[in-house]
Amino acid sequence: MDELIFQVEQAVEGGYIARALGASIFTEAEDLETLREQVRDAVRCHFEEGMGPKVIRLHFVRDEVIAA
């Protein structure tokens, strides 16, 4: 596997939620620095040694509501 993409969203209660696309990996954290560490740790735990992705991509999704 060359790349694993995580969809990152701001949590309603604060912080961030990250979900892997194509793998059952989920993590959350209070700030972006901690989220990056949590994502790396979750990927290491999910894959056997040498079987994980070479690159982890964080794709940030933001909802914006405007008045009609």
PDB file of N, CA, C and O in Angstrom:
ATOM      1  N   MET A   1       0.845  -1.176   0.000  1.00  0.00           N
ATOM      2  CA  MET A   1       0.000   0.000   0.000  1.00  0.00           C
ATOM      3  C   MET A   1       0.891   1.241   0.000  1.00  0.00           C
ATOM      4  O   MET A   1       1.769   1.370   0.836  1.00  0.00           O
ATOM      5  N   ASP A   2       0.643   2.115  -0.940  1.00  0.00           N
ATOM      6  CA  ASP A   2       1.459   3.320  -1.050  1.00  0.00           C
ATOM      7  C   ASP A   2       0.928   4.472  -0.216  1.00  0.00           C
ATOM      8  O   ASP A   2       1.697   5.231   0.369  1.00  0.00           O
ATOM      9  N   GLU A   3      -0.413   4.610  -0.180  1.00  0.00           N
ATOM     10  CA  GLU A   3      -1.001   5.777   0.472  1.00  0.00           C
ATOM     11  C   GLU A   3      -2.303   5.411   1.173  1.00  0.00           C
ATOM     12  O   GLU A   3      -3.074   4.604   0.674  1.00  0.00           O
ATOM     13  N   LEU A   4      -2.529   6.023   2.314  1.00  0.00           N
ATOM     14  CA  LEU A   4      -3.789   5.867   3.039  1.00  0.00           C
ATOM     15  C   LEU A   4      -4.325   7.268   3.308  1.00  0.00           C
ATOM     16  O   LEU A   4      -3.600   8.132   3.805  1.00  0.00           O
ATOM     17  N   ILE A   5      -5.586   7.478   2.965  1.00  0.00           N
ATOM     18  CA  ILE A   5      -6.201   8.794   3.105  1.00  0.00           C
ATOM     19  C   ILE A   5      -7.147   8.789   4.304  1.00  0.00           C
ATOM     20  O   ILE A   5      -7.970   7.881   4.449  1.00  0.00           O
ATOM     21  N   PHE A   6      -7.018   9.806   5.139  1.00  0.00           N
ATOM     22  CA  PHE A   6      -7.925  10.017   6.264  1.00  0.00           C
ATOM     23  C   PHE A   6      -8.767  11.241   5.986  1.00  0.00           C
ATOM     24  O   PHE A   6      -8.240  12.289   5.592  1.00  0.00           O
ATOM     25  N   GLN A   7     -10.063  11.122   6.205  1.00  0.00           N
ATOM     26  CA  GLN A   7     -10.957  12.265   6.139  1.00  0.00           C
ATOM     27  C   GLN A   7     -11.005  12.878   7.532  1.00  0.00           C
ATOM     28  O   GLN A   7     -11.322  12.193   8.503  1.00  0.00           O
ATOM     29  N   VAL A   8     -10.677  14.145   7.638  1.00  0.00           N
ATOM     30  CA  VAL A   8     -10.609  14.827   8.936  1.00  0.00           C
ATOM     31  C   VAL A   8     -11.703  15.886   8.998  1.00  0.00           C
ATOM     32  O   VAL A   8     -11.852  16.695   8.088  1.00  0.00           O
ATOM     33  N   GLU A   9     -12.460  15.842  10.099  1.00  0.00           N
ATOM     34  CA  GLU A   9     -13.526  16.817  10.327  1.00  0.00           C
ATOM     35  C   GLU A   9     -13.400  17.376  11.734  1.00  0.00           C
ATOM     36  O   GLU A   9     -12.868  16.704  12.624  1.00  0.00           O
ATOM     37  N   GLN A  10     -13.895  18.577  11.931  1.00  0.00           N
ATOM     38  CA  GLN A  10     -13.951  19.128  13.284  1.00  0.00           C
ATOM     39  C   GLN A  10     -15.105  18.455  14.013  1.00  0.00           C
ATOM     40  O   GLN A  10     -16.203  18.328  13.466  1.00  0.00           O
ATOM     41  N   ALA A  11     -14.859  18.022  15.230  1.00  0.00           N
ATOM     42  CA  ALA A  11     -15.897  17.392  16.045  1.00  0.00           C
ATOM     43  C   ALA A  11     -16.826  18.461  16.603  1.00  0.00           C
ATOM     44  O   ALA A  11     -16.391  19.576  16.911  1.00  0.00           O
ATOM     45  N   VAL A  12     -18.086  18.131  16.760  1.00  0.00           N
ATOM     46  CA  VAL A  12     -19.077  19.071  17.284  1.00  0.00           C
ATOM     47  C   VAL A  12     -18.688  19.535  18.682  1.00  0.00           C
ATOM     48  O   VAL A  12     -18.817  20.711  19.016  1.00  0.00           O
ATOM     49  N   GLU A  13     -18.180  18.610  19.486  1.00  0.00           N
ATOM     50  CA  GLU A  13     -17.817  18.945  20.868  1.00  0.00           C
ATOM     51  C   GLU A  13     -16.416  19.542  20.985  1.00  0.00           C
ATOM     52  O   GLU A  13     -15.939  19.808  22.075  1.00  0.00           O
ATOM     53  N   GLY A  14     -15.748  19.754  19.866  1.00  0.00           N
ATOM     54  CA  GLY A  14     -14.403  20.313  19.853  1.00  0.00           C
ATOM     55  C   GLY A  14     -13.384  19.268  19.446  1.00  0.00           C
ATOM     56  O   GLY A  14     -13.632  18.073  19.555  1.00  0.00           O
ATOM     57  N   GLY A  15     -12.260  19.693  18.949  1.00  0.00           N
ATOM     58  CA  GLY A  15     -11.232  18.774  18.497  1.00  0.00           C
ATOM     59  C   GLY A  15     -11.487  18.292  17.082  1.00  0.00           C
ATOM     60  O   GLY A  15     -12.242  18.914  16.318  1.00  0.00           O
ATOM     61  N   TYR A  16     -10.870  17.166  16.730  1.00  0.00           N
ATOM     62  CA  TYR A  16     -10.932  16.642  15.373  1.00  0.00           C
ATOM     63  C   TYR A  16     -11.184  15.143  15.381  1.00  0.00           C
ATOM     64  O   TYR A  16     -10.766  14.434  16.294  1.00  0.00           O
ATOM     65  N   ILE A  17     -11.840  14.665  14.317  1.00  0.00           N
ATOM     66  CA  ILE A  17     -12.104  13.254  14.102  1.00  0.00           C
ATOM     67  C   ILE A  17     -11.484  12.870  12.764  1.00  0.00           C
ATOM     68  O   ILE A  17     -11.641  13.597  11.779  1.00  0.00           O
ATOM     69  N   ALA A  18     -10.778  11.737  12.727  1.00  0.00           N
ATOM     70  CA  ALA A  18     -10.156  11.265  11.486  1.00  0.00           C
ATOM     71  C   ALA A  18     -10.602   9.837  11.219  1.00  0.00           C
ATOM     72  O   ALA A  18     -10.517   8.971  12.091  1.00  0.00           O
ATOM     73  N   ARG A  19     -11.082   9.595   9.981  1.00  0.00           N
ATOM     74  CA  ARG A  19     -11.513   8.265   9.552  1.00  0.00           C
ATOM     75  C   ARG A  19     -10.764   7.894   8.288  1.00  0.00           C
ATOM     76  O   ARG A  19     -10.724   8.679   7.329  1.00  0.00           O
ATOM     77  N   ALA A  20     -10.200   6.698   8.271  1.00  0.00           N
ATOM     78  CA  ALA A  20      -9.482   6.225   7.090  1.00  0.00           C
ATOM     79  C   ALA A  20     -10.485   5.828   6.015  1.00  0.00           C
ATOM     80  O   ALA A  20     -11.542   5.257   6.309  1.00  0.00           O
ATOM     81  N   LEU A  21     -10.159   6.118   4.774  1.00  0.00           N
ATOM     82  CA  LEU A  21     -10.973   5.687   3.645  1.00  0.00           C
ATOM     83  C   LEU A  21     -10.409   4.357   3.156  1.00  0.00           C
ATOM     84  O   LEU A  21      -9.233   4.261   2.810  1.00  0.00           O
ATOM     85  N   GLY A  22     -11.227   3.311   3.170  1.00  0.00           N
ATOM     86  CA  GLY A  22     -10.789   2.008   2.699  1.00  0.00           C
ATOM     87  C   GLY A  22     -10.184   1.125   3.777  1.00  0.00           C
ATOM     88  O   GLY A  22      -9.718   0.029   3.485  1.00  0.00           O
ATOM     89  N   ALA A  23     -10.176   1.577   5.007  1.00  0.00           N
ATOM     90  CA  ALA A  23      -9.671   0.782   6.126  1.00  0.00           C
ATOM     91  C   ALA A  23     -10.484   1.151   7.368  1.00  0.00           C
ATOM     92  O   ALA A  23     -10.989   2.262   7.476  1.00  0.00           O
ATOM     93  N   SER A  24     -10.614   0.229   8.283  1.00  0.00           N
ATOM     94  CA  SER A  24     -11.389   0.466   9.509  1.00  0.00           C
ATOM     95  C   SER A  24     -10.513   1.089  10.586  1.00  0.00           C
ATOM     96  O   SER A  24     -10.194   0.462  11.593  1.00  0.00           O
ATOM     97  N   ILE A  25     -10.112   2.336  10.357  1.00  0.00           N
ATOM     98  CA  ILE A  25      -9.271   3.050  11.309  1.00  0.00           C
ATOM     99  C   ILE A  25      -9.952   4.374  11.629  1.00  0.00           C
ATOM    100  O   ILE A  25     -10.355   5.109  10.730  1.00  0.00           O
ATOM    101  N   PHE A  26     -10.073   4.669  12.921  1.00  0.00           N
ATOM    102  CA  PHE A  26     -10.731   5.879  13.393  1.00  0.00           C
ATOM    103  C   PHE A  26      -9.951   6.391  14.595  1.00  0.00           C
ATOM    104  O   PHE A  26      -9.512   5.611  15.435  1.00  0.00           O
ATOM    105  N   THR A  27      -9.768   7.688  14.676  1.00  0.00           N
ATOM    106  CA  THR A  27      -9.137   8.274  15.855  1.00  0.00           C
ATOM    107  C   THR A  27      -9.617   9.702  16.015  1.00  0.00           C
ATOM    108  O   THR A  27     -10.227  10.274  15.099  1.00  0.00           O
ATOM    109  N   GLU A  28      -9.353  10.276  17.171  1.00  0.00           N
ATOM    110  CA  GLU A  28      -9.740  11.658  17.431  1.00  0.00           C
ATOM    111  C   GLU A  28      -8.738  12.301  18.372  1.00  0.00           C
ATOM    112  O   GLU A  28      -8.003  11.614  19.077  1.00  0.00           O
ATOM    113  N   ALA A  29      -8.707  13.634  18.360  1.00  0.00           N
ATOM    114  CA  ALA A  29      -7.773  14.367  19.210  1.00  0.00           C
ATOM    115  C   ALA A  29      -8.270  15.795  19.383  1.00  0.00           C
ATOM    116  O   ALA A  29      -9.104  16.277  18.613  1.00  0.00           O
ATOM    117  N   GLU A  30      -7.712  16.468  20.382  1.00  0.00           N
ATOM    118  CA  GLU A  30      -8.105  17.838  20.701  1.00  0.00           C
ATOM    119  C   GLU A  30      -7.484  18.882  19.779  1.00  0.00           C
ATOM    120  O   GLU A  30      -8.060  19.940  19.565  1.00  0.00           O
ATOM    121  N   ASP A  31      -6.285  18.606  19.238  1.00  0.00           N
ATOM    122  CA  ASP A  31      -5.618  19.572  18.361  1.00  0.00           C
ATOM    123  C   ASP A  31      -4.956  18.833  17.199  1.00  0.00           C
ATOM    124  O   ASP A  31      -4.853  17.609  17.198  1.00  0.00           O
ATOM    125  N   LEU A  32      -4.518  19.593  16.202  1.00  0.00           N
ATOM    126  CA  LEU A  32      -3.978  18.986  14.985  1.00  0.00           C
ATOM    127  C   LEU A  32      -2.662  18.245  15.209  1.00  0.00           C
ATOM    128  O   LEU A  32      -2.434  17.183  14.619  1.00  0.00           O
ATOM    129  N   GLU A  33      -1.805  18.770  16.046  1.00  0.00           N
ATOM    130  CA  GLU A  33      -0.532  18.104  16.319  1.00  0.00           C
ATOM    131  C   GLU A  33      -0.770  16.725  16.937  1.00  0.00           C
ATOM    132  O   GLU A  33      -0.184  15.725  16.523  1.00  0.00           O
ATOM    133  N   THR A  34      -1.653  16.672  17.914  1.00  0.00           N
ATOM    134  CA  THR A  34      -1.987  15.403  18.562  1.00  0.00           C
ATOM    135  C   THR A  34      -2.706  14.471  17.589  1.00  0.00           C
ATOM    136  O   THR A  34      -2.478  13.262  17.600  1.00  0.00           O
ATOM    137  N   LEU A  35      -3.555  15.026  16.732  1.00  0.00           N
ATOM    138  CA  LEU A  35      -4.252  14.206  15.743  1.00  0.00           C
ATOM    139  C   LEU A  35      -3.259  13.511  14.813  1.00  0.00           C
ATOM    140  O   LEU A  35      -3.401  12.324  14.531  1.00  0.00           O
ATOM    141  N   ARG A  36      -2.248  14.222  14.374  1.00  0.00           N
ATOM    142  CA  ARG A  36      -1.230  13.615  13.502  1.00  0.00           C
ATOM    143  C   ARG A  36      -0.546  12.439  14.211  1.00  0.00           C
ATOM    144  O   ARG A  36      -0.332  11.381  13.614  1.00  0.00           O
ATOM    145  N   GLU A  37      -0.219  12.623  15.477  1.00  0.00           N
ATOM    146  CA  GLU A  37       0.400  11.544  16.254  1.00  0.00           C
ATOM    147  C   GLU A  37      -0.559  10.363  16.410  1.00  0.00           C
ATOM    148  O   GLU A  37      -0.152   9.205  16.266  1.00  0.00           O
ATOM    149  N   GLN A  38      -1.830  10.658  16.699  1.00  0.00           N
ATOM    150  CA  GLN A  38      -2.833   9.610  16.879  1.00  0.00           C
ATOM    151  C   GLN A  38      -3.056   8.825  15.591  1.00  0.00           C
ATOM    152  O   GLN A  38      -3.227   7.612  15.621  1.00  0.00           O
ATOM    153  N   VAL A  39      -3.070   9.512  14.449  1.00  0.00           N
ATOM    154  CA  VAL A  39      -3.249   8.844  13.155  1.00  0.00           C
ATOM    155  C   VAL A  39      -2.076   7.906  12.898  1.00  0.00           C
ATOM    156  O   VAL A  39      -2.269   6.741  12.517  1.00  0.00           O
ATOM    157  N   ARG A  40      -0.861   8.383  13.086  1.00  0.00           N
ATOM    158  CA  ARG A  40       0.317   7.524  12.888  1.00  0.00           C
ATOM    159  C   ARG A  40       0.259   6.291  13.785  1.00  0.00           C
ATOM    160  O   ARG A  40       0.523   5.171  13.352  1.00  0.00           O
ATOM    161  N   ASP A  41      -0.094   6.493  15.045  1.00  0.00           N
ATOM    162  CA  ASP A  41      -0.172   5.386  15.994  1.00  0.00           C
ATOM    163  C   ASP A  41      -1.258   4.391  15.590  1.00  0.00           C
ATOM    164  O   ASP A  41      -1.051   3.173  15.636  1.00  0.00           O
ATOM    165  N   ALA A  42      -2.422   4.887  15.182  1.00  0.00           N
ATOM    166  CA  ALA A  42      -3.515   4.010  14.756  1.00  0.00           C
ATOM    167  C   ALA A  42      -3.128   3.190  13.530  1.00  0.00           C
ATOM    168  O   ALA A  42      -3.449   2.005  13.436  1.00  0.00           O
ATOM    169  N   VAL A  43      -2.418   3.795  12.593  1.00  0.00           N
ATOM    170  CA  VAL A  43      -1.973   3.076  11.391  1.00  0.00           C
ATOM    171  C   VAL A  43      -0.961   2.001  11.769  1.00  0.00           C
ATOM    172  O   VAL A  43      -1.035   0.863  11.289  1.00  0.00           O
ATOM    173  N   ARG A  44      -0.015   2.321  12.649  1.00  0.00           N
ATOM    174  CA  ARG A  44       0.966   1.322  13.101  1.00  0.00           C
ATOM    175  C   ARG A  44       0.281   0.134  13.771  1.00  0.00           C
ATOM    176  O   ARG A  44       0.680  -1.013  13.581  1.00  0.00           O
ATOM    177  N   CYS A  45      -0.767   0.407  14.552  1.00  0.00           N
ATOM    178  CA  CYS A  45      -1.485  -0.675  15.241  1.00  0.00           C
ATOM    179  C   CYS A  45      -2.319  -1.517  14.279  1.00  0.00           C
ATOM    180  O   CYS A  45      -2.527  -2.702  14.515  1.00  0.00           O
ATOM    181  N   HIS A  46      -2.805  -0.906  13.208  1.00  0.00           N
ATOM    182  CA  HIS A  46      -3.703  -1.588  12.275  1.00  0.00           C
ATOM    183  C   HIS A  46      -2.969  -2.539  11.322  1.00  0.00           C
ATOM    184  O   HIS A  46      -3.497  -3.603  10.993  1.00  0.00           O
ATOM    185  N   PHE A  47      -1.788  -2.152  10.880  1.00  0.00           N
ATOM    186  CA  PHE A  47      -1.058  -2.934   9.887  1.00  0.00           C
ATOM    187  C   PHE A  47       0.105  -3.686  10.525  1.00  0.00           C
ATOM    188  O   PHE A  47       0.723  -3.208  11.465  1.00  0.00           O
ATOM    189  N   GLU A  48       0.405  -4.849   9.957  1.00  0.00           N
ATOM    190  CA  GLU A  48       1.587  -5.593  10.383  1.00  0.00           C
ATOM    191  C   GLU A  48       2.837  -4.848   9.920  1.00  0.00           C
ATOM    192  O   GLU A  48       2.792  -4.044   8.986  1.00  0.00           O
ATOM    193  N   GLU A  49       3.958  -5.127  10.557  1.00  0.00           N
ATOM    194  CA  GLU A  49       5.233  -4.488  10.238  1.00  0.00           C
ATOM    195  C   GLU A  49       5.531  -4.605   8.737  1.00  0.00           C
ATOM    196  O   GLU A  49       5.481  -5.681   8.170  1.00  0.00           O
ATOM    197  N   GLY A  50       5.794  -3.476   8.103  1.00  0.00           N
ATOM    198  CA  GLY A  50       6.145  -3.449   6.682  1.00  0.00           C
ATOM    199  C   GLY A  50       4.966  -3.497   5.732  1.00  0.00           C
ATOM    200  O   GLY A  50       5.150  -3.434   4.517  1.00  0.00           O
ATOM    201  N   MET A  51       3.735  -3.616   6.248  1.00  0.00           N
ATOM    202  CA  MET A  51       2.557  -3.730   5.389  1.00  0.00           C
ATOM    203  C   MET A  51       1.750  -2.428   5.317  1.00  0.00           C
ATOM    204  O   MET A  51       0.816  -2.331   4.535  1.00  0.00           O
ATOM    205  N   GLY A  52       2.099  -1.445   6.118  1.00  0.00           N
ATOM    206  CA  GLY A  52       1.364  -0.187   6.158  1.00  0.00           C
ATOM    207  C   GLY A  52       1.701   0.713   4.979  1.00  0.00           C
ATOM    208  O   GLY A  52       2.573   0.413   4.159  1.00  0.00           O
ATOM    209  N   PRO A  53       1.013   1.828   4.889  1.00  0.00           N
ATOM    210  CA  PRO A  53       1.236   2.773   3.793  1.00  0.00           C
ATOM    211  C   PRO A  53       2.568   3.502   3.940  1.00  0.00           C
ATOM    212  O   PRO A  53       3.094   3.653   5.040  1.00  0.00           O
ATOM    213  N   LYS A  54       3.081   3.954   2.813  1.00  0.00           N
ATOM    214  CA  LYS A  54       4.299   4.762   2.820  1.00  0.00           C
ATOM    215  C   LYS A  54       3.967   6.222   3.142  1.00  0.00           C
ATOM    216  O   LYS A  54       4.777   6.939   3.702  1.00  0.00           O
ATOM    217  N   VAL A  55       2.747   6.633   2.775  1.00  0.00           N
ATOM    218  CA  VAL A  55       2.304   8.014   2.974  1.00  0.00           C
ATOM    219  C   VAL A  55       0.908   7.996   3.587  1.00  0.00           C
ATOM    220  O   VAL A  55       0.056   7.202   3.184  1.00  0.00           O
ATOM    221  N   ILE A  56       0.691   8.882   4.544  1.00  0.00           N
ATOM    222  CA  ILE A  56      -0.641   9.095   5.114  1.00  0.00           C
ATOM    223  C   ILE A  56      -1.070  10.503   4.727  1.00  0.00           C
ATOM    224  O   ILE A  56      -0.368  11.470   5.006  1.00  0.00           O
ATOM    225  N   ARG A  57      -2.211  10.587   4.066  1.00  0.00           N
ATOM    226  CA  ARG A  57      -2.727  11.893   3.628  1.00  0.00           C
ATOM    227  C   ARG A  57      -3.936  12.266   4.487  1.00  0.00           C
ATOM    228  O   ARG A  57      -4.832  11.447   4.677  1.00  0.00           O
ATOM    229  N   LEU A  58      -3.933  13.476   5.010  1.00  0.00           N
ATOM    230  CA  LEU A  58      -5.061  13.990   5.775  1.00  0.00           C
ATOM    231  C   LEU A  58      -5.863  14.930   4.883  1.00  0.00           C
ATOM    232  O   LEU A  58      -5.348  15.948   4.416  1.00  0.00           O
ATOM    233  N   HIS A  59      -7.108  14.563   4.641  1.00  0.00           N
ATOM    234  CA  HIS A  59      -7.999  15.366   3.803  1.00  0.00           C
ATOM    235  C   HIS A  59      -8.994  16.066   4.718  1.00  0.00           C
ATOM    236  O   HIS A  59      -9.835  15.430   5.347  1.00  0.00           O
ATOM    237  N   PHE A  60      -8.887  17.384   4.829  1.00  0.00           N
ATOM    238  CA  PHE A  60      -9.728  18.157   5.739  1.00  0.00           C
ATOM    239  C   PHE A  60     -11.032  18.547   5.062  1.00  0.00           C
ATOM    240  O   PHE A  60     -11.027  19.109   3.965  1.00  0.00           O
ATOM    241  N   VAL A  61     -12.140  18.217   5.741  1.00  0.00           N
ATOM    242  CA  VAL A  61     -13.473  18.530   5.245  1.00  0.00           C
ATOM    243  C   VAL A  61     -14.095  19.534   6.204  1.00  0.00           C
ATOM    244  O   VAL A  61     -14.056  19.342   7.419  1.00  0.00           O
ATOM    245  N   ARG A  62     -14.665  20.577   5.654  1.00  0.00           N
ATOM    246  CA  ARG A  62     -15.260  21.614   6.495  1.00  0.00           C
ATOM    247  C   ARG A  62     -16.649  21.943   5.959  1.00  0.00           C
ATOM    248  O   ARG A  62     -16.815  22.220   4.776  1.00  0.00           O
ATOM    249  N   ASP A  63     -17.630  21.892   6.835  1.00  0.00           N
ATOM    250  CA  ASP A  63     -18.980  22.296   6.473  1.00  0.00           C
ATOM    251  C   ASP A  63     -19.141  23.766   6.830  1.00  0.00           C
ATOM    252  O   ASP A  63     -18.715  24.206   7.896  1.00  0.00           O
ATOM    253  N   GLU A  64     -19.774  24.485   5.933  1.00  0.00           N
ATOM    254  CA  GLU A  64     -20.050  25.901   6.194  1.00  0.00           C
ATOM    255  C   GLU A  64     -21.513  26.154   5.884  1.00  0.00           C
ATOM    256  O   GLU A  64     -21.990  25.799   4.817  1.00  0.00           O
ATOM    257  N   VAL A  65     -22.207  26.718   6.827  1.00  0.00           N
ATOM    258  CA  VAL A  65     -23.617  27.024   6.658  1.00  0.00           C
ATOM    259  C   VAL A  65     -23.766  28.530   6.498  1.00  0.00           C
ATOM    260  O   VAL A  65     -23.220  29.293   7.296  1.00  0.00           O
ATOM    261  N   ILE A  66     -24.496  28.932   5.474  1.00  0.00           N
ATOM    262  CA  ILE A  66     -24.745  30.357   5.244  1.00  0.00           C
ATOM    263  C   ILE A  66     -26.249  30.590   5.152  1.00  0.00           C
ATOM    264  O   ILE A  66     -27.004  29.682   4.835  1.00  0.00           O
ATOM    265  N   ALA A  67     -26.661  31.787   5.434  1.00  0.00           N
ATOM    266  CA  ALA A  67     -28.077  32.125   5.346  1.00  0.00           C
ATOM    267  C   ALA A  67     -28.504  32.159   3.886  1.00  0.00           C
ATOM    268  O   ALA A  67     -27.750  32.576   3.009  1.00  0.00           O
ATOM    269  N   ALA A  68     -29.697  31.703   3.639  1.00  0.00           N
ATOM    270  CA  ALA A  68     -30.246  31.685   2.269  1.00  0.00           C
ATOM    271  C   ALA A  68     -30.789  33.045   1.888  1.00  0.00           C
ATOM    272  O   ALA A  68     -31.129  33.850   2.674  1.00  0.00           O
TER     273      ALA A  68
END
